[in-house]
């Protein structure tokens, strides 16, 4: 098992918990909100690996993403490349920049639930290149097939509760096709934020009804420096989108604080379960 | 003796009140009604021909029209009171969308005069051109389609500015880097065909068959076909005229009628069958015909008919080297019509 394969499962497919902020959140904090060592390593691979092949007609969705195979001395990995860039105020906005913004935000708030994504040129087009998570099923597939997931039901419920608030933060409605679950580790990831960050959206109904929050997300939101967030996100979001995001952050914080006051911290904040790190790690490699 | 008519002030007051009431009621009813659009539902139709995605395949389209005896050798309507449904996606990937639009525009009038109808549904590729998105996708807009809709003066000016005739790769660079050129293409398309296309339906029902480019979810089906069309037009029309539709409910939505592929799945689960039955129940229809999704079609006739004939998937890759096939519905019987000598 090489370190990148390990990173794909342990560092990237979600962080472990434990008391206080999880290890990834701590790593993120140590790196000034710039991501864990594993995330940075995958980002470097996405940025520097040679493009071995590009498949253009495999994805039939509106984003028409390309599947890209990348190769370096450690082996091959697959990624998804999105290049549509129709930012607000265009009709029906969709942009690869929102993908990168969501990932940057997930690092800023210490919730590594988005697979690493970077900006890169592929065949002359600028876009976002995101690592493909091998061995995962979508939440739709999981429900359809009844495939068991490690740590069910509590770890899955915890991960979904965290996801609900993060999705609301980014103004990106849940699509179960975009929730990826690794059955052997129980890790939960979320992809496809290409239509996120609607500046006018308040808390989602799901977030408004939420009764819990992961400790790491609460800490990340509480400690988020608006100026730092603005600086990190300005290449990808316009001023109104950033303002909307910060407004939703305040609403989530107010909500979680009110819940803690009403029910007590132990009933509201939770740590995500430690994943079954070793199992399924090799799934990160494709060759 | 001349009778003097005396006006009853009370009577004239009542008339004025009645008139005012009628006026207010009429105004309220007019405001309450959705924007008047074309019809969405027809009954008592004897023969229906449905043709899937064309993607610029003009000659294949003509072959099918002739093979189904809707037009003669001069491409004049001879279909009488038959209805033709073109399922959308006339545009992109291939070359001759403009020729197809011109033919459809003429046939719409000829068919109506003969007691028949031509229905061109809006497909996701028409939408991509209407919402200024198609040029962003690699290889969606062909060179010929681009020049067919780009105003000639812009082409001449750009070529003059760049030292003469340009090849397609050079044009693609210009499109990527000079926003006004892409805008000129979209505006040219909008002004010549876009407004006309946007007046069309996204879903229609003829007899007991519903036709829609992509598919319908249960919630769209529950709205009914007219409401879906009204909602679509309420967004795309103002969008074309520059209004903000940054948060659309139906345009460019993954589960919307132009993009949804779920009905074309080959999912034999009881849950999916039940969902299809609920959709048909809401629509009071026996079957739904969709296009848009050629993925599970490998050239066999029986692959078009799914879920016991409740769903027909008729994107056979007509303009892209696939099968030049249509379906013909008569008396509730669906048959595949092959377009003969088309490539």
Coordinates of C-alpha atoms in Angstrom, one line a residue:
Chain A
X1 CA 0.0 0.0 0.0
X2 CA 1.5 3.3 -1.0
X3 CA 1.0 6.5 1.0
X4 CA -1.4 7.9 -1.6
X5 CA -3.7 4.9 -1.5
X6 CA -3.8 5.3 2.3
X7 CA -4.5 8.9 2.0
X8 CA -7.4 8.3 -0.3
X9 CA -9.2 6.2 2.3
X10 CA -8.0 7.6 5.6
X11 CA -7.2 11.2 5.0
X12 CA -9.5 12.1 2.2
X13 CA -12.5 9.9 2.6
X14 CA -13.3 11.7 5.8
X15 CA -11.5 12.3 9.0
X16 CA -11.6 10.3 12.2
X17 CA -13.0 11.7 15.3
X18 CA -12.0 11.4 18.9
X19 CA -12.1 14.0 21.6
X20 CA -12.3 17.6 20.6
X21 CA -11.5 18.4 17.0
X22 CA -10.7 15.3 14.9
X23 CA -7.1 14.6 13.7
X24 CA -7.7 16.0 10.3
X25 CA -9.3 19.1 11.6
X26 CA -6.3 19.5 13.9
X27 CA -4.0 19.0 10.9
X28 CA -6.0 21.5 9.0
X29 CA -5.7 24.0 11.9
X30 CA -1.9 23.3 12.1
X31 CA -1.7 24.1 8.4
X32 CA -3.5 27.3 8.7
X33 CA -6.7 25.8 7.3
X34 CA -4.8 24.7 4.2
X35 CA -5.6 21.0 4.6
X36 CA -4.1 17.9 6.0
X37 CA -0.9 16.4 4.8
X38 CA -2.8 13.7 3.0
X39 CA -5.0 16.2 1.3
X40 CA -2.0 18.2 0.2
X41 CA -0.3 15.1 -1.1
X42 CA -3.3 14.2 -3.3
X43 CA -3.6 17.8 -4.5
X44 CA 0.0 17.6 -5.6
X45 CA -0.6 14.4 -7.4
X46 CA -3.6 15.9 -9.2
X47 CA -1.5 18.9 -10.1
X48 CA 1.7 17.2 -11.2
X49 CA 0.9 13.7 -12.5
X50 CA 0.9 13.1 -16.2
X51 CA -2.4 12.8 -18.0
X52 CA -2.4 9.3 -19.4
X53 CA -5.8 9.4 -21.0
X54 CA -9.0 11.5 -21.3
X55 CA -12.4 9.9 -21.8
X56 CA -14.9 12.5 -22.9
X57 CA -18.2 10.8 -23.4
X58 CA -18.5 8.7 -20.3
X59 CA -20.5 11.2 -18.2
X60 CA -23.9 12.0 -19.5
X61 CA -24.9 14.7 -17.0
X62 CA -25.3 18.4 -17.6
X63 CA -21.7 19.0 -16.6
X64 CA -20.4 16.6 -19.2
X65 CA -17.3 15.8 -17.0
X66 CA -14.3 14.1 -18.6
X67 CA -12.8 11.0 -16.9
X68 CA -9.1 11.5 -16.7
X69 CA -6.4 8.9 -15.9
X70 CA -3.3 10.3 -14.2
X71 CA 0.0 8.6 -13.7
X72 CA 3.1 9.2 -11.7
X73 CA 5.9 7.1 -10.3
X74 CA 3.5 5.8 -7.5
X75 CA 0.9 4.5 -10.0
X76 CA -2.3 5.5 -11.7
X77 CA -5.4 7.2 -10.4
X78 CA -8.5 8.4 -12.0
X79 CA -10.0 11.8 -11.7
X80 CA -13.0 13.8 -13.0
X81 CA -12.5 17.0 -14.9
X82 CA -15.2 19.7 -15.1
X83 CA -14.8 22.8 -17.3
X84 CA -18.2 24.4 -17.6
X85 CA -17.8 27.9 -16.1
X86 CA -21.1 29.8 -16.1
X87 CA -21.0 31.8 -12.9
X88 CA -23.6 34.1 -11.5
X89 CA -25.4 36.2 -12.8
X90 CA -25.6 33.8 -15.8
X91 CA -28.8 31.8 -16.4
X92 CA -28.9 28.6 -14.4
X93 CA -25.3 29.0 -13.0
X94 CA -22.9 26.1 -13.0
X95 CA -19.2 26.4 -12.6
X96 CA -16.1 24.3 -11.9
X97 CA -15.0 27.2 -9.7
X98 CA -17.8 26.4 -7.2
X99 CA -16.3 22.9 -6.9
X100 CA -12.9 24.3 -5.9
X101 CA -14.6 26.8 -3.6
X102 CA -16.5 24.1 -1.8
X103 CA -13.3 22.1 -1.3
X104 CA -11.4 25.1 -0.1
X105 CA -14.2 25.8 2.3
X106 CA -14.3 22.2 3.6
X107 CA -10.6 22.7 4.5
X108 CA -11.2 26.0 6.1
X109 CA -13.8 24.6 8.5
X110 CA -12.0 21.3 9.1
X111 CA -14.5 18.9 7.5
X112 CA -12.6 16.9 4.9
X113 CA -15.7 15.5 3.3
X114 CA -14.9 16.5 -0.2
X115 CA -12.3 14.5 -2.3
X116 CA -9.4 16.8 -3.2
X117 CA -10.0 19.0 -6.2
X118 CA -7.6 21.4 -7.9
X119 CA -7.6 23.8 -10.9
X120 CA -5.8 22.5 -13.9
X121 CA -5.7 22.8 -17.7
X122 CA -6.7 19.6 -19.6
X123 CA -6.5 19.7 -23.4
X124 CA -6.4 23.4 -23.4
X125 CA -9.4 23.8 -21.2
X126 CA -9.3 25.2 -17.7
X127 CA -11.3 23.3 -15.1
X128 CA -11.4 21.4 -11.9
X129 CA -9.8 18.1 -11.5
X130 CA -11.0 15.9 -8.7
X131 CA -9.7 12.6 -7.5
X132 CA -12.0 9.7 -8.2
X133 CA -12.8 7.6 -5.1
X134 CA -12.5 3.9 -5.9
X135 CA -14.6 1.3 -4.2
X136 CA -17.4 3.7 -3.1
X137 CA -21.1 3.4 -3.7
X138 CA -23.5 6.2 -4.0
X139 CA -26.1 6.6 -1.3
X140 CA -28.8 5.7 -3.9
X141 CA -27.0 2.4 -4.7
X142 CA -26.5 1.7 -1.0
X143 CA -30.2 2.1 -0.4
X144 CA -31.2 0.2 -3.5
X145 CA -28.9 -2.8 -2.8
X146 CA -29.0 -2.8 0.9
X147 CA -25.2 -3.1 0.9
X148 CA -24.0 -3.0 4.5
X149 CA -21.7 -0.2 5.6
X150 CA -19.1 -0.4 8.3
X151 CA -20.2 1.3 11.5
X152 CA -23.9 1.4 10.6
X153 CA -26.1 2.8 11.7
X154 CA -24.5 5.4 14.1
X155 CA -21.5 6.4 12.1
X156 CA -23.5 6.8 9.0
X157 CA -26.1 8.9 10.8
X158 CA -23.3 11.1 12.3
X159 CA -21.7 11.6 8.9
X160 CA -25.1 12.5 7.3
X161 CA -25.8 15.0 10.1
X162 CA -22.5 16.7 9.5
X163 CA -23.1 16.7 5.8
X164 CA -26.5 18.3 6.2
X165 CA -25.0 21.4 7.8
X166 CA -22.1 21.5 5.4
X167 CA -24.5 21.3 2.4
X168 CA -26.5 24.1 3.9
X169 CA -23.4 26.2 4.4
X170 CA -22.6 25.8 0.7
X171 CA -26.3 26.2 -0.4
X172 CA -26.1 22.9 -2.2
X173 CA -29.1 20.6 -1.9
X174 CA -28.6 16.9 -1.2
X175 CA -28.6 14.6 -4.1
X176 CA -28.1 11.0 -2.9
X177 CA -26.3 10.3 -6.2
X178 CA -23.6 12.7 -5.0
X179 CA -23.1 11.1 -1.6
X180 CA -20.3 8.5 -1.8
X181 CA -19.9 5.9 0.8
X182 CA -17.0 3.4 1.2
X183 CA -18.8 0.3 2.5
X184 CA -15.6 -1.2 4.1
X185 CA -14.5 1.9 6.0
X186 CA -17.9 3.7 6.4
X187 CA -16.4 6.9 5.1
X188 CA -18.9 9.4 3.6
X189 CA -17.9 11.9 1.0
X190 CA -19.9 14.5 -1.0
X191 CA -19.2 15.5 -4.6
X192 CA -20.7 17.9 -7.1
X193 CA -20.9 21.5 -5.8
X194 CA -21.0 23.0 -9.3
X195 CA -24.3 24.7 -8.7
X196 CA -23.7 25.7 -5.1
X197 CA -23.3 29.1 -3.3
X198 CA -26.5 30.7 -4.3
X199 CA -26.1 34.0 -2.3
X200 CA -29.8 34.4 -1.6
X201 CA -30.4 31.0 0.0
X202 CA -30.9 30.9 3.8
X203 CA -30.5 27.8 5.9
X204 CA -31.9 24.7 4.1
X205 CA -35.0 23.2 5.6
X206 CA -32.9 20.1 6.6
X207 CA -30.4 22.3 8.4
X208 CA -33.1 24.2 10.1
X209 CA -34.5 20.9 11.4
X210 CA -31.1 19.6 12.5
X211 CA -30.6 18.7 16.1
X212 CA -26.9 17.9 16.2
X213 CA -23.6 19.0 14.8
X214 CA -20.2 17.4 14.6
X215 CA -17.7 18.9 17.0
X216 CA -15.2 19.5 14.3
X217 CA -17.6 21.4 12.1
X218 CA -18.9 23.5 15.0
X219 CA -15.3 24.4 15.9
X220 CA -14.4 25.1 12.3
X221 CA -17.4 27.4 11.8
X222 CA -16.8 29.2 15.1
X223 CA -13.1 29.7 14.4
X224 CA -13.5 30.7 10.8
X225 CA -12.0 34.1 10.2
X226 CA -14.2 35.9 7.7
X227 CA -11.3 37.8 6.2
X228 CA -9.3 34.7 5.7
X229 CA -12.3 33.0 4.1
X230 CA -12.9 35.9 1.8
X231 CA -9.2 35.8 0.7
X232 CA -9.3 32.1 0.2
X233 CA -12.5 32.0 -1.8
X234 CA -12.3 35.3 -3.8
X235 CA -10.7 33.5 -6.8
X236 CA -13.8 31.3 -7.1
X237 CA -16.8 33.2 -5.6
X238 CA -18.1 36.7 -6.2
X239 CA -18.6 39.1 -3.3
X240 CA -22.4 38.3 -3.0
X241 CA -21.7 34.6 -2.9
X242 CA -19.1 35.0 -0.1
X243 CA -21.5 37.3 1.8
X244 CA -24.3 34.8 1.5
X245 CA -21.9 32.0 2.7
X246 CA -20.9 34.0 5.7
X247 CA -24.5 34.8 6.5
X248 CA -25.3 31.1 6.4
X249 CA -22.3 30.3 8.6
X250 CA -23.7 32.8 11.2
X251 CA -27.2 31.2 11.0
X252 CA -25.7 27.7 11.6
X253 CA -23.6 28.9 14.5
X254 CA -26.6 30.6 16.1
X255 CA -28.7 27.5 15.6
X256 CA -26.1 25.1 17.1
X257 CA -25.5 27.5 20.0
X258 CA -29.2 27.7 20.7
X259 CA -29.4 23.9 20.6
X260 CA -26.5 23.6 23.1
X261 CA -28.1 26.0 25.4
X262 CA -31.4 24.1 25.3
X263 CA -30.2 20.5 25.3
X264 CA -26.7 20.6 26.6
X265 CA -23.4 20.1 24.7
X266 CA -23.4 16.4 25.1
X267 CA -26.7 16.0 23.4
X268 CA -25.8 18.2 20.4
X269 CA -22.1 17.9 19.6
X270 CA -20.6 14.6 18.6
X271 CA -17.3 13.2 17.3
X272 CA -17.3 11.1 14.2
X273 CA -16.4 7.5 14.7
X274 CA -12.9 6.4 13.9
X275 CA -12.9 4.6 10.6
X276 CA -11.7 1.1 9.9
X277 CA -8.5 2.6 8.4
X278 CA -6.7 -0.4 7.1
X279 CA -9.5 -2.2 5.3
X280 CA -10.1 -1.3 1.8
X281 CA -7.1 1.0 1.6
X282 CA -5.8 -0.5 -1.6
X283 CA -9.0 0.5 -3.3
X284 CA -7.4 3.8 -3.8
X285 CA -5.3 2.4 -6.6
X286 CA -6.5 1.6 -10.0
X287 CA -3.4 0.0 -11.3
Chain B
X1 CA -97.1 62.3 -29.5
X2 CA -93.6 62.0 -28.8
X3 CA -92.7 60.1 -25.7
X4 CA -90.1 61.5 -23.6
X5 CA -87.8 59.0 -22.3
X6 CA -86.8 59.6 -18.8
X7 CA -83.6 58.1 -17.5
X8 CA -83.9 56.2 -14.2
X9 CA -80.8 57.3 -12.3
X10 CA -81.0 54.2 -10.1
X11 CA -81.1 51.9 -13.2
X12 CA -78.1 53.6 -14.9
X13 CA -76.2 53.3 -11.6
X14 CA -76.9 49.6 -11.5
X15 CA -75.7 49.2 -15.1
X16 CA -72.5 51.1 -14.4
X17 CA -71.9 49.0 -11.3
X18 CA -72.5 45.8 -13.3
X19 CA -70.2 46.9 -16.0
X20 CA -67.5 47.8 -13.5
X21 CA -67.9 44.4 -11.7
X22 CA -67.7 42.6 -15.1
X23 CA -64.6 44.5 -16.0
X24 CA -62.9 43.8 -12.6
X25 CA -63.9 40.1 -12.8
X26 CA -62.6 39.8 -16.3
X27 CA -59.4 41.5 -15.4
X28 CA -58.9 39.2 -12.3
X29 CA -59.6 36.1 -14.4
X30 CA -57.2 37.2 -17.1
X31 CA -54.5 37.9 -14.5
X32 CA -55.2 34.6 -12.7
X33 CA -54.7 32.5 -15.9
X34 CA -51.2 31.4 -16.8
X35 CA -49.5 33.0 -19.8
X36 CA -51.3 31.8 -22.9
X37 CA -49.2 29.2 -24.6
X38 CA -49.8 26.6 -27.2
X39 CA -52.0 23.7 -26.5
X40 CA -50.5 20.7 -24.8
X41 CA -53.1 17.9 -25.1
X42 CA -54.9 16.5 -28.2
X43 CA -57.4 13.6 -28.4
X44 CA -58.9 11.7 -31.3
X45 CA -55.7 11.7 -33.3
X46 CA -55.6 8.7 -35.7
X47 CA -51.9 8.5 -36.6
X48 CA -48.9 9.8 -34.7
X49 CA -45.3 9.6 -35.9
X50 CA -42.5 10.3 -33.4
X51 CA -38.9 11.0 -34.3
X52 CA -36.1 11.2 -31.8
X53 CA -32.9 13.3 -31.5
X54 CA -31.7 14.5 -34.9
X55 CA -28.5 16.4 -34.0
X56 CA -28.3 18.1 -37.3
X57 CA -29.2 15.0 -39.3
X58 CA -31.3 16.7 -42.0
X59 CA -31.2 14.0 -44.7
X60 CA -32.1 11.3 -42.1
X61 CA -35.0 13.4 -41.0
X62 CA -36.2 13.8 -44.5
X63 CA -35.9 10.0 -45.1
X64 CA -38.0 9.3 -42.1
X65 CA -40.7 11.9 -43.1
X66 CA -40.9 10.3 -46.5
X67 CA -40.8 6.7 -45.2
X68 CA -43.7 7.5 -42.9
X69 CA -45.5 9.3 -45.8
X70 CA -45.8 12.6 -44.0
X71 CA -44.1 14.4 -46.9
X72 CA -43.7 13.8 -50.6
X73 CA -40.5 14.0 -52.6
X74 CA -40.6 17.8 -52.5
X75 CA -40.9 17.6 -48.7
X76 CA -44.4 19.0 -48.8
X77 CA -46.9 17.8 -46.2
X78 CA -49.0 14.9 -47.4
X79 CA -49.7 13.5 -44.0
X80 CA -53.3 14.9 -43.8
X81 CA -54.5 14.9 -40.2
X82 CA -51.6 12.9 -38.8
X83 CA -49.5 14.4 -36.0
X84 CA -45.7 14.5 -36.2
X85 CA -43.8 14.7 -32.9
X86 CA -40.1 15.7 -33.2
X87 CA -38.7 14.9 -29.7
X88 CA -36.2 17.8 -29.5
X89 CA -32.4 17.9 -29.9
X90 CA -32.5 19.1 -33.4
X91 CA -29.3 21.0 -32.6
X92 CA -25.6 20.3 -31.8
X93 CA -23.1 17.6 -32.7
X94 CA -24.2 17.6 -36.3
X95 CA -24.4 20.2 -39.0
X96 CA -27.8 20.9 -40.4
X97 CA -30.0 22.1 -37.5
X98 CA -30.9 25.3 -39.4
X99 CA -32.2 23.3 -42.4
X100 CA -34.3 21.1 -40.0
X101 CA -35.7 24.2 -38.3
X102 CA -36.6 25.7 -41.6
X103 CA -38.4 22.5 -42.7
X104 CA -40.2 22.1 -39.4
X105 CA -41.3 25.8 -39.5
X106 CA -42.8 25.3 -43.0
X107 CA -44.4 21.9 -42.2
X108 CA -46.0 23.3 -39.0
X109 CA -48.1 25.5 -41.2
X110 CA -48.8 23.0 -44.0
X111 CA -49.8 20.3 -41.5
X112 CA -52.2 22.6 -39.6
X113 CA -53.8 23.6 -42.9
X114 CA -54.4 20.0 -43.6
X115 CA -55.9 19.2 -40.2
X116 CA -52.7 17.6 -38.9
X117 CA -50.0 19.0 -36.6
X118 CA -46.3 19.2 -36.3
X119 CA -45.0 19.3 -32.7
X120 CA -41.4 20.1 -32.1
X121 CA -40.5 19.6 -28.5
X122 CA -37.7 21.5 -26.8
X123 CA -34.7 19.3 -26.1
X124 CA -31.8 19.9 -23.8
X125 CA -29.6 20.9 -26.7
X126 CA -32.0 23.7 -27.7
X127 CA -32.0 24.8 -24.1
X128 CA -28.2 24.9 -24.0
X129 CA -28.2 27.2 -27.0
X130 CA -31.0 29.3 -25.5
X131 CA -29.2 29.8 -22.2
X132 CA -25.8 30.6 -23.7
X133 CA -24.2 27.4 -22.6
X134 CA -23.6 25.2 -25.7
X135 CA -20.4 26.8 -26.8
X136 CA -18.8 25.9 -23.5
X137 CA -19.1 22.2 -24.1
X138 CA -16.3 20.6 -26.1
X139 CA -17.5 19.8 -29.7
X140 CA -21.2 20.4 -29.1
X141 CA -21.6 23.2 -31.7
X142 CA -20.3 22.2 -35.1
X143 CA -18.5 24.7 -37.4
X144 CA -21.5 24.8 -39.8
X145 CA -24.0 25.3 -37.0
X146 CA -21.9 28.1 -35.6
X147 CA -21.7 30.0 -38.9
X148 CA -25.4 29.3 -39.6
X149 CA -26.3 31.4 -36.5
X150 CA -23.4 33.8 -36.2
X151 CA -24.4 37.1 -37.9
X152 CA -22.4 37.4 -41.1
X153 CA -21.1 40.9 -40.3
X154 CA -19.4 39.5 -37.1
X155 CA -17.7 36.7 -39.1
X156 CA -16.5 39.2 -41.7
X157 CA -15.2 41.6 -39.1
X158 CA -13.4 38.9 -37.1
X159 CA -11.7 37.4 -40.1
X160 CA -10.6 40.9 -41.3
X161 CA -9.3 41.6 -37.8
X162 CA -7.4 38.3 -37.7
X163 CA -5.8 38.5 -41.2
X164 CA -8.3 36.6 -43.3
X165 CA -10.0 33.3 -43.5
X166 CA -9.7 31.3 -40.2
X167 CA -9.9 27.6 -39.6
X168 CA -12.2 26.1 -37.0
X169 CA -9.5 25.7 -34.4
X170 CA -8.7 29.4 -34.7
X171 CA -12.4 30.2 -34.4
X172 CA -12.6 28.1 -31.3
X173 CA -9.8 30.1 -29.7
X174 CA -11.7 33.3 -30.6
X175 CA -15.0 31.9 -29.1
X176 CA -13.1 30.9 -25.9
X177 CA -11.4 34.3 -25.5
X178 CA -13.7 36.9 -27.0
X179 CA -17.0 37.0 -25.1
X180 CA -18.8 39.2 -27.6
X181 CA -18.3 36.6 -30.4
X182 CA -20.0 33.9 -28.4
X183 CA -22.7 36.4 -27.5
X184 CA -23.2 37.3 -31.1
X185 CA -23.8 33.6 -31.9
X186 CA -26.3 33.2 -29.2
X187 CA -28.1 36.4 -30.1
X188 CA -28.1 35.5 -33.7
X189 CA -29.7 32.1 -32.9
X190 CA -32.2 33.7 -30.5
X191 CA -33.3 36.3 -33.0
X192 CA -33.7 33.9 -35.9
X193 CA -34.9 30.7 -34.3
X194 CA -34.7 31.0 -30.5
X195 CA -37.8 33.0 -29.8
X196 CA -39.8 30.7 -32.0
X197 CA -38.3 27.5 -30.4
X198 CA -39.1 28.9 -26.9
X199 CA -42.8 29.1 -27.8
X200 CA -42.9 25.3 -28.2
X201 CA -43.8 22.7 -25.6
X202 CA -41.5 20.5 -23.5
X203 CA -44.2 17.8 -23.0
X204 CA -47.4 17.0 -24.8
X205 CA -50.0 14.4 -24.7
X206 CA -51.7 12.9 -27.7
X207 CA -54.5 10.4 -27.0
X208 CA -53.1 8.2 -24.3
X209 CA -49.4 8.8 -25.1
X210 CA -47.2 11.4 -23.5
X211 CA -44.1 12.7 -25.3
X212 CA -41.2 14.4 -23.5
X213 CA -37.6 14.8 -24.5
X214 CA -35.9 13.5 -21.3
X215 CA -38.5 12.2 -18.8
X216 CA -40.8 13.2 -16.0
X217 CA -40.5 12.7 -12.3
X218 CA -43.6 11.9 -10.3
X219 CA -43.8 15.5 -9.1
X220 CA -43.7 17.0 -12.6
X221 CA -46.3 14.4 -13.7
X222 CA -48.5 15.5 -10.9
X223 CA -48.4 19.0 -12.2
X224 CA -49.9 18.0 -15.5
X225 CA -48.5 18.7 -18.9
X226 CA -50.0 22.1 -19.4
X227 CA -48.6 23.3 -16.1
X228 CA -45.1 22.0 -16.9
X229 CA -45.1 23.8 -20.2
X230 CA -46.4 27.0 -18.6
X231 CA -43.7 26.8 -15.9
X232 CA -41.0 26.2 -18.6
X233 CA -42.1 29.1 -20.7
X234 CA -42.4 31.4 -17.6
X235 CA -38.6 30.9 -17.2
X236 CA -37.2 30.5 -20.6
X237 CA -39.1 33.4 -22.2
X238 CA -38.0 36.1 -19.7
X239 CA -34.5 34.5 -19.7
X240 CA -34.2 35.1 -23.4
X241 CA -35.2 38.7 -22.8
X242 CA -32.4 39.2 -20.3
X243 CA -34.3 38.6 -17.0
X244 CA -32.5 37.0 -14.2
X245 CA -33.3 33.3 -13.9
X246 CA -30.3 32.4 -11.7
X247 CA -32.5 30.2 -9.6
X248 CA -34.7 28.3 -12.1
X249 CA -37.2 25.7 -11.1
X250 CA -37.2 23.8 -14.3
X251 CA -34.7 25.2 -16.8
X252 CA -31.4 23.2 -16.8
X253 CA -32.5 21.1 -13.8
X254 CA -31.1 17.6 -13.6
X255 CA -34.5 16.1 -12.8
X256 CA -36.3 18.4 -15.2
X257 CA -38.2 17.1 -18.3
X258 CA -35.3 18.0 -20.7
X259 CA -32.5 16.3 -18.7
X260 CA -34.0 13.5 -16.6
X261 CA -33.0 10.0 -17.8
X262 CA -34.7 7.9 -15.2
X263 CA -37.5 6.6 -17.4
X264 CA -34.9 5.3 -19.9
X265 CA -33.2 3.2 -17.2
X266 CA -33.3 -0.5 -17.3
X267 CA -34.2 -0.8 -13.7
X268 CA -36.5 -3.7 -13.1
X269 CA -37.0 -3.0 -9.4
X270 CA -40.6 -3.1 -8.1
X271 CA -40.0 0.4 -6.8
X272 CA -39.2 1.8 -10.2
X273 CA -42.1 0.0 -11.8
X274 CA -44.4 1.4 -9.2
X275 CA -43.1 4.9 -9.8
X276 CA -43.7 4.5 -13.6
X277 CA -47.3 3.4 -12.8
X278 CA -47.8 6.4 -10.6
X279 CA -46.5 8.8 -13.3
X280 CA -48.8 7.2 -15.9
X281 CA -51.6 7.4 -13.4
X282 CA -51.1 11.1 -12.8
X283 CA -51.0 11.8 -16.5
X284 CA -53.9 9.4 -17.3
X285 CA -51.7 7.9 -20.0
X286 CA -50.9 4.4 -21.2
X287 CA -47.3 5.2 -22.2
X288 CA -44.6 7.8 -22.3
X289 CA -42.3 8.3 -25.2
X290 CA -38.8 9.7 -24.4
X291 CA -35.7 10.4 -26.3
X292 CA -32.4 11.9 -25.0
X293 CA -30.8 8.7 -23.7
X294 CA -29.3 6.3 -26.3
X295 CA -27.2 4.6 -23.6
X296 CA -29.1 1.3 -23.5
X297 CA -29.8 1.2 -27.2
X298 CA -27.5 -1.0 -29.2
X299 CA -29.4 -1.2 -32.5
X300 CA -32.1 -3.7 -31.6
X301 CA -35.8 -2.8 -32.1
X302 CA -36.9 -4.4 -28.9
X303 CA -34.6 -2.2 -26.9
X304 CA -36.8 0.8 -27.6
X305 CA -39.7 -0.7 -25.8
X306 CA -39.3 -0.9 -22.0
X307 CA -41.4 -1.8 -19.0
X308 CA -43.9 -3.8 -21.1
X309 CA -44.4 -0.9 -23.5
X310 CA -45.2 1.7 -20.8
X311 CA -42.0 3.5 -21.8
X312 CA -40.6 3.9 -25.3
X313 CA -37.1 5.3 -25.7
X314 CA -36.6 6.5 -29.3
X315 CA -33.2 8.2 -29.3
X316 CA -31.6 5.8 -31.8
X317 CA -28.7 8.1 -32.7
X318 CA -30.4 9.2 -36.0
X319 CA -28.0 12.1 -36.8
X320 CA -24.9 10.4 -35.4
X321 CA -24.6 7.3 -37.5
X322 CA -27.2 5.3 -35.5
X323 CA -30.4 3.8 -36.6
X324 CA -32.7 6.0 -38.7
X325 CA -35.9 4.9 -37.0
X326 CA -39.1 6.4 -35.8
X327 CA -42.2 5.1 -34.2
X328 CA -45.7 5.2 -35.5
X329 CA -48.7 5.0 -33.2
X330 CA -52.1 4.0 -34.6
X331 CA -55.1 2.8 -32.6
X332 CA -52.9 2.4 -29.5
X333 CA -50.5 0.1 -31.5
X334 CA -46.8 1.2 -31.6
X335 CA -44.6 0.1 -34.5
X336 CA -41.0 0.9 -35.4
X337 CA -40.6 2.5 -38.8
X338 CA -37.2 2.3 -40.4
X339 CA -36.1 5.1 -42.6
X340 CA -34.8 3.2 -45.5
X341 CA -31.7 4.4 -47.3
X342 CA -30.4 7.0 -44.9
X343 CA -26.8 6.7 -43.9

